[in-house]
Tab-separated table of C-alpha atoms in Angstrom:
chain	number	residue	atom	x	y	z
A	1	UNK	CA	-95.055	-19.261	26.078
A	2	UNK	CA	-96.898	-19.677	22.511
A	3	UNK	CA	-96.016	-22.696	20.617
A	4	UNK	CA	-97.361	-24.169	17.436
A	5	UNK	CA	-97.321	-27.700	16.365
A	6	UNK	CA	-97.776	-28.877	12.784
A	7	UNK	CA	-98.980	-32.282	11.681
A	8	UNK	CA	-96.575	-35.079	10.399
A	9	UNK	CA	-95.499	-35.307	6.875
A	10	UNK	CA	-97.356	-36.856	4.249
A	11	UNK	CA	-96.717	-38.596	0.902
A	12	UNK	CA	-99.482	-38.063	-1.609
A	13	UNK	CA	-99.996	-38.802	-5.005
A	14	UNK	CA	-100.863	-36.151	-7.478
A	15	UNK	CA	-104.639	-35.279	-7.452
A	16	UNK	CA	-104.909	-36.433	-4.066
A	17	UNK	CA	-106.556	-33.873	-1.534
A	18	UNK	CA	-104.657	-32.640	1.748
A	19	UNK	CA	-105.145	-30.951	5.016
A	20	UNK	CA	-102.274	-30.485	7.398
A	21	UNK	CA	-102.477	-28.383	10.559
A	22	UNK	CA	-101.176	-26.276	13.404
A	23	UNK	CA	-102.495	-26.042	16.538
A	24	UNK	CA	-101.134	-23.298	19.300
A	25	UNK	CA	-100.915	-23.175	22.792
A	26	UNK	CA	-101.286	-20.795	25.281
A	27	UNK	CA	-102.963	-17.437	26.215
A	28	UNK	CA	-105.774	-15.196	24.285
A	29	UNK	CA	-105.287	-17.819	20.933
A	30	UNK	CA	-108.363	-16.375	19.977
A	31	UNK	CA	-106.772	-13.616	19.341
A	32	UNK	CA	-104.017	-14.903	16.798
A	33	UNK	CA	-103.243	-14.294	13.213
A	34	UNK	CA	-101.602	-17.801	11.806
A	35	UNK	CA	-100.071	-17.195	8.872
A	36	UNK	CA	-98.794	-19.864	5.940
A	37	UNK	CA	-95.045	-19.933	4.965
A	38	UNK	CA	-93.717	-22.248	1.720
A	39	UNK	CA	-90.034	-23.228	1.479
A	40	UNK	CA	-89.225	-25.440	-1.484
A	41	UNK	CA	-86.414	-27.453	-1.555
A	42	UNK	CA	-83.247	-25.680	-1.290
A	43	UNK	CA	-85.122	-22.486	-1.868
A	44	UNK	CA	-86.337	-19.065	0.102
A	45	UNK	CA	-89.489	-18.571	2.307
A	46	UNK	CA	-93.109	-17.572	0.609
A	47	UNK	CA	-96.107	-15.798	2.329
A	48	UNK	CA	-99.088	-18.242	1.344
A	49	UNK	CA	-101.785	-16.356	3.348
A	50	UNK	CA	-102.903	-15.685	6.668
A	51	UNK	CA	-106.067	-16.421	8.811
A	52	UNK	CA	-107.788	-14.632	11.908
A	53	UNK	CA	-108.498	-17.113	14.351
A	54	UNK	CA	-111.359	-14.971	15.775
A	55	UNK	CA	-113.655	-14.579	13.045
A	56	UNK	CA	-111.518	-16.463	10.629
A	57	UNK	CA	-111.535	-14.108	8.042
A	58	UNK	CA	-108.394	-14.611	5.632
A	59	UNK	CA	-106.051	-12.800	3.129
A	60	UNK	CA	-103.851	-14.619	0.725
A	61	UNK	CA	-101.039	-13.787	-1.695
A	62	UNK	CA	-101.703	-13.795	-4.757
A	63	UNK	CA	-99.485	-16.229	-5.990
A	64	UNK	CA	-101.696	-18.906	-3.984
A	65	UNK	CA	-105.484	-17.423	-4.418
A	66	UNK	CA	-107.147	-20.264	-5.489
A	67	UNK	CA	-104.357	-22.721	-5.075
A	68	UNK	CA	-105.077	-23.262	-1.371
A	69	UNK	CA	-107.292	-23.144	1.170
A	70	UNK	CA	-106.828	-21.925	4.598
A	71	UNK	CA	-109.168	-22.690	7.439
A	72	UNK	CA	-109.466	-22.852	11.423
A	73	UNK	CA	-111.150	-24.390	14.361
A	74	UNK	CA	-111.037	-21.662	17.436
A	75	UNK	CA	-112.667	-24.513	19.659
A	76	UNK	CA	-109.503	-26.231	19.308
A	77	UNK	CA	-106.742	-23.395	18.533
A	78	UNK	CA	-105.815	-25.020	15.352
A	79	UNK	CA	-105.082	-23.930	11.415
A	80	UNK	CA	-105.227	-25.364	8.673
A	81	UNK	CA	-104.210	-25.550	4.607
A	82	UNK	CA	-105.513	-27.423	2.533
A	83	UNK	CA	-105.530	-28.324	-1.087
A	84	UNK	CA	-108.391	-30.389	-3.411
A	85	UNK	CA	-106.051	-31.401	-5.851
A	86	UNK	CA	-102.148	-32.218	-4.953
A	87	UNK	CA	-99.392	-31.151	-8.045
A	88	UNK	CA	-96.061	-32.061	-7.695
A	89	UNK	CA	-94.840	-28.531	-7.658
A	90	UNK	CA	-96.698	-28.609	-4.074
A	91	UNK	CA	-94.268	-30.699	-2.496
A	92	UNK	CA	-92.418	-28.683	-0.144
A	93	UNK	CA	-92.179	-27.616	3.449
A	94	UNK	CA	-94.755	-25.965	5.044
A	95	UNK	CA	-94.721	-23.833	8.233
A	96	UNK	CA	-96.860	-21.939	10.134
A	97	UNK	CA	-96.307	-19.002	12.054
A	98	UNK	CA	-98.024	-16.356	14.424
A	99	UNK	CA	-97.914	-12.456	14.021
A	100	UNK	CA	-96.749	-11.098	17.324
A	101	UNK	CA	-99.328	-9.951	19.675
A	102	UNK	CA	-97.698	-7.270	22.628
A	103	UNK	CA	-100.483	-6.127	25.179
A	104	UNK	CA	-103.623	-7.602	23.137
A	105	UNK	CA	-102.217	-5.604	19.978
A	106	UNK	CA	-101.572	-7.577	16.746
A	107	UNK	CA	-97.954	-7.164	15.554
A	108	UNK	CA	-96.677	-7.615	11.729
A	109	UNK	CA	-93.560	-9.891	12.424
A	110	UNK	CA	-94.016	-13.569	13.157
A	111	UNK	CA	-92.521	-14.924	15.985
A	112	UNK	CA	-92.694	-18.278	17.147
A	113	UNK	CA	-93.163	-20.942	13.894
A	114	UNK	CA	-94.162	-24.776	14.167
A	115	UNK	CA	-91.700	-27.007	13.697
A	116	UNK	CA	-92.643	-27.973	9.664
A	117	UNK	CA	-94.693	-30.093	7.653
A	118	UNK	CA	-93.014	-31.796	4.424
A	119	UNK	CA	-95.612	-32.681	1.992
A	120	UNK	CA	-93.917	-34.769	-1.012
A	121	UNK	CA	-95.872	-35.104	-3.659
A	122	UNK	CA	-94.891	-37.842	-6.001
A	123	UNK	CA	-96.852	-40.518	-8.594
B	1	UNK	CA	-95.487	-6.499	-4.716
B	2	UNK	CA	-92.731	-5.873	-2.809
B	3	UNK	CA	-89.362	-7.770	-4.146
B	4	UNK	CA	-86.056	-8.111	-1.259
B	5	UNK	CA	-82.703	-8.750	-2.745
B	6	UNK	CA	-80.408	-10.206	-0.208
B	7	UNK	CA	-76.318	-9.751	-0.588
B	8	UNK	CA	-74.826	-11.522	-1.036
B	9	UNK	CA	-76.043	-15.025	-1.440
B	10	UNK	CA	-73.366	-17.041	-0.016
B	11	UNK	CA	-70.951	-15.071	2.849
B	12	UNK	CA	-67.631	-17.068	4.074
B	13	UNK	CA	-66.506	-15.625	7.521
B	14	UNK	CA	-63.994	-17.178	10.275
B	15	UNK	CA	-65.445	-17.517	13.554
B	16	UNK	CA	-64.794	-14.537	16.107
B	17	UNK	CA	-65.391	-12.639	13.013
B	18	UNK	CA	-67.865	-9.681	11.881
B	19	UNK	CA	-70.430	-10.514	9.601
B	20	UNK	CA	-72.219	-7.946	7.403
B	21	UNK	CA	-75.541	-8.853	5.405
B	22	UNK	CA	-77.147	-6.549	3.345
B	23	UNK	CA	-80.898	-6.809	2.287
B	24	UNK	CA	-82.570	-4.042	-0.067
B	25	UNK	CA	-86.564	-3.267	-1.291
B	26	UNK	CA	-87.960	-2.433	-4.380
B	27	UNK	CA	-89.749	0.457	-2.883
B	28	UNK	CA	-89.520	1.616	0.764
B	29	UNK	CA	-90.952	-0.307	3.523
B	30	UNK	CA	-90.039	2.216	6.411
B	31	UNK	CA	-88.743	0.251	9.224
B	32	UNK	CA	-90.906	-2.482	8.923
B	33	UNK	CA	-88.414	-5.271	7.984
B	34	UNK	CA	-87.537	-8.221	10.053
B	35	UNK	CA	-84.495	-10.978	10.228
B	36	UNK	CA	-84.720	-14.464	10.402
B	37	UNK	CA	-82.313	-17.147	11.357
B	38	UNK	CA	-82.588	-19.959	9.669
B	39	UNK	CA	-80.290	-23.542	10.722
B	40	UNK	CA	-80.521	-26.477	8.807
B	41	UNK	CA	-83.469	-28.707	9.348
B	42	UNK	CA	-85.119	-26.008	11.199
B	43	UNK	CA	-88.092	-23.463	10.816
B	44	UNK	CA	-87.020	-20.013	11.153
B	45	UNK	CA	-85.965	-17.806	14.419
B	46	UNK	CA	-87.061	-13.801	14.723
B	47	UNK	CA	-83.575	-12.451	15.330
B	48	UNK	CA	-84.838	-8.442	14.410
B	49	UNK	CA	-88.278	-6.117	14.013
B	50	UNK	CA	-88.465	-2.823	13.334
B	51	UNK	CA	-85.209	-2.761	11.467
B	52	UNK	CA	-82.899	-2.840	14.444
B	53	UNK	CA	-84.698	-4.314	17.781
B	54	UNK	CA	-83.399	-7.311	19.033
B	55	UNK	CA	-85.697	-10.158	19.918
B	56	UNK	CA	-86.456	-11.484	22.786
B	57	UNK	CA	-83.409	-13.759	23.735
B	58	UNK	CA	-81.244	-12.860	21.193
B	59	UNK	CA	-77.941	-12.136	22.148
B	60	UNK	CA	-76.633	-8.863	21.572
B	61	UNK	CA	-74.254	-9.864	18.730
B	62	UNK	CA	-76.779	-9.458	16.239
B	63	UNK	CA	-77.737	-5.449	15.485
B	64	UNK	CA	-79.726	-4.428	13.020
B	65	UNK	CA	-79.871	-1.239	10.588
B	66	UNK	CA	-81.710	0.754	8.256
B	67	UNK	CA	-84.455	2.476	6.703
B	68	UNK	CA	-86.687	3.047	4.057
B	69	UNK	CA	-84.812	0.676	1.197
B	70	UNK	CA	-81.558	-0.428	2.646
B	71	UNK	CA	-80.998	-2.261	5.529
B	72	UNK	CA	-78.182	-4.655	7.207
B	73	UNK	CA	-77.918	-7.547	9.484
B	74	UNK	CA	-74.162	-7.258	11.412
B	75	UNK	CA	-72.984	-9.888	13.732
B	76	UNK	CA	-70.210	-9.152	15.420
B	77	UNK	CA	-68.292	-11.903	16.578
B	78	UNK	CA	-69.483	-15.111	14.755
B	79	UNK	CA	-69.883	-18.108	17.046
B	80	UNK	CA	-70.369	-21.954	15.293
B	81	UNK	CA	-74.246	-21.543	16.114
B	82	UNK	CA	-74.728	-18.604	14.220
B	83	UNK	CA	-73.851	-19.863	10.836
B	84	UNK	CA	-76.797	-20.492	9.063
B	85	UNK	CA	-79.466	-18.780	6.495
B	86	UNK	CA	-80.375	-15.055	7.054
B	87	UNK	CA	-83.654	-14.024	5.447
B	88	UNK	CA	-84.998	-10.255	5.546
B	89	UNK	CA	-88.844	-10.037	5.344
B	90	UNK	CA	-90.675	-6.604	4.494
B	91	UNK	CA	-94.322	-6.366	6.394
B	92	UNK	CA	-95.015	-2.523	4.999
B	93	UNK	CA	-97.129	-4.243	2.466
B	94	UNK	CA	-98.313	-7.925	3.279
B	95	UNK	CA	-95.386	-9.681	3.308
B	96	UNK	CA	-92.690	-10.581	0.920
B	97	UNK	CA	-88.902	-12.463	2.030
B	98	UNK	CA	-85.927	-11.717	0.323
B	99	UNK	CA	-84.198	-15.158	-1.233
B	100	UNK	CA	-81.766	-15.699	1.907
B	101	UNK	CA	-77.447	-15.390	2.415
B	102	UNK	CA	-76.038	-18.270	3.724
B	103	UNK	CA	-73.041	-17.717	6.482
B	104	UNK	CA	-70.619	-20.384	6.017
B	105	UNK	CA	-67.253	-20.885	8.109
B	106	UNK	CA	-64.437	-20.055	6.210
């Protein structure tokens, strides 16, 4: 069974720079598609953008081109976002999540997602 | 882009109940929506792909329906887990989320 983790939360301080991550267990993680989800507070889910743990090639919506940065370590089965300078509209919570894979072929839904990562970002 | 409108947003129902959600595209998306669960303090659940296929482990209370623009989430006898936040998702083109309907006990 796949399962992603996501790093703690964090409390930063506007203009402060961030990684978080999400590392996945299991088979053929090579393989995976990790995409980024943003909830705000009391608010709906966002696509952010995905990345190919493979070759690490990424797409991203663009409502966070250039906002965001999302990277990955295959040695270690882990993704991550990351921003260079923290606004307080980033504070949120931030999931990953994994396009299905059925017999080696990539899916378009996302089934499982980590467990969360609130970033508050606050002066 | 691709903009879902879930109704409606807030949906009181007594338990034992049926529950009906409705979630519609801006442009069709063939039968390439999904439905999420989504309880409070958690991350989301696949309940639904392809419009109407159940995910693994999800109990056959939840069907789903629909193509092209209009689709609907039905539970048919409510239990206390299953009120929660419902969120369609199109993946036709990249992927968009429509803005959720909460289930509530009435």
């Amino acid at each position: 069974e796949v399962q992603l983790v996501q790093s703690g939360a964090e409390v930063k301080k506007p203009g402060e720079s961030l990684r978080i991550s999400c590392q996945g267990s299991g088979n053929s993680f090579a393989n995976y598609w990790i995409s980024w989800v943003r909830q705000k507070p009391g608010e709906g889910l966002e696509w952010m953008g995905r990345i190919g743990l493979s070759d690490s090639y990424t797409n991203y919506s663009p409502s966070f081109q250039g906002h965001v940065t999302i990277s990955a370590d295959k040695s270690i089965h882990t993704a991550y976002l990351q921003w260079s300078s923290l606004k307080a509209s980033d504070s949120g919570m931030y999931f990953c999540t994994k396009q299905v894979t059925i017999f080696g072929v990539v899916k378009s839904w996302f089934d499982p997602w980590g467990q969360g990562t609130l970033v508050t970002v606050s002066s | 882009e691709i903009v879902m409108t879930q109704s409606p947003a807030t949906l009181s129902v007594s338990p034992g109940e049926r529950a009906t959600l409705s979630c519609r595209a801006s442009q069709s998306v063939s039968s390439e929506l999904a439905w999420y669960q989504q309880r409070p303090g958690q991350a989301p659940r696949l309940l639904i792909y392809g419009a109407s296929t159940r995910a693994t482990g999800i109990p056959p209370r939840f069907s789903g329906s629909g193509s092209g623009t209009d689709f609907t989430l039905t539970i048919s006898s409510l239990q206390s887990e299953d009120f929660a936040i419902y969120y369609c998702q199109q993946y036709n083109i990249w992927w968009t989320f429509g803005q959720g309907t909460k289930l509530e006990i009435k």
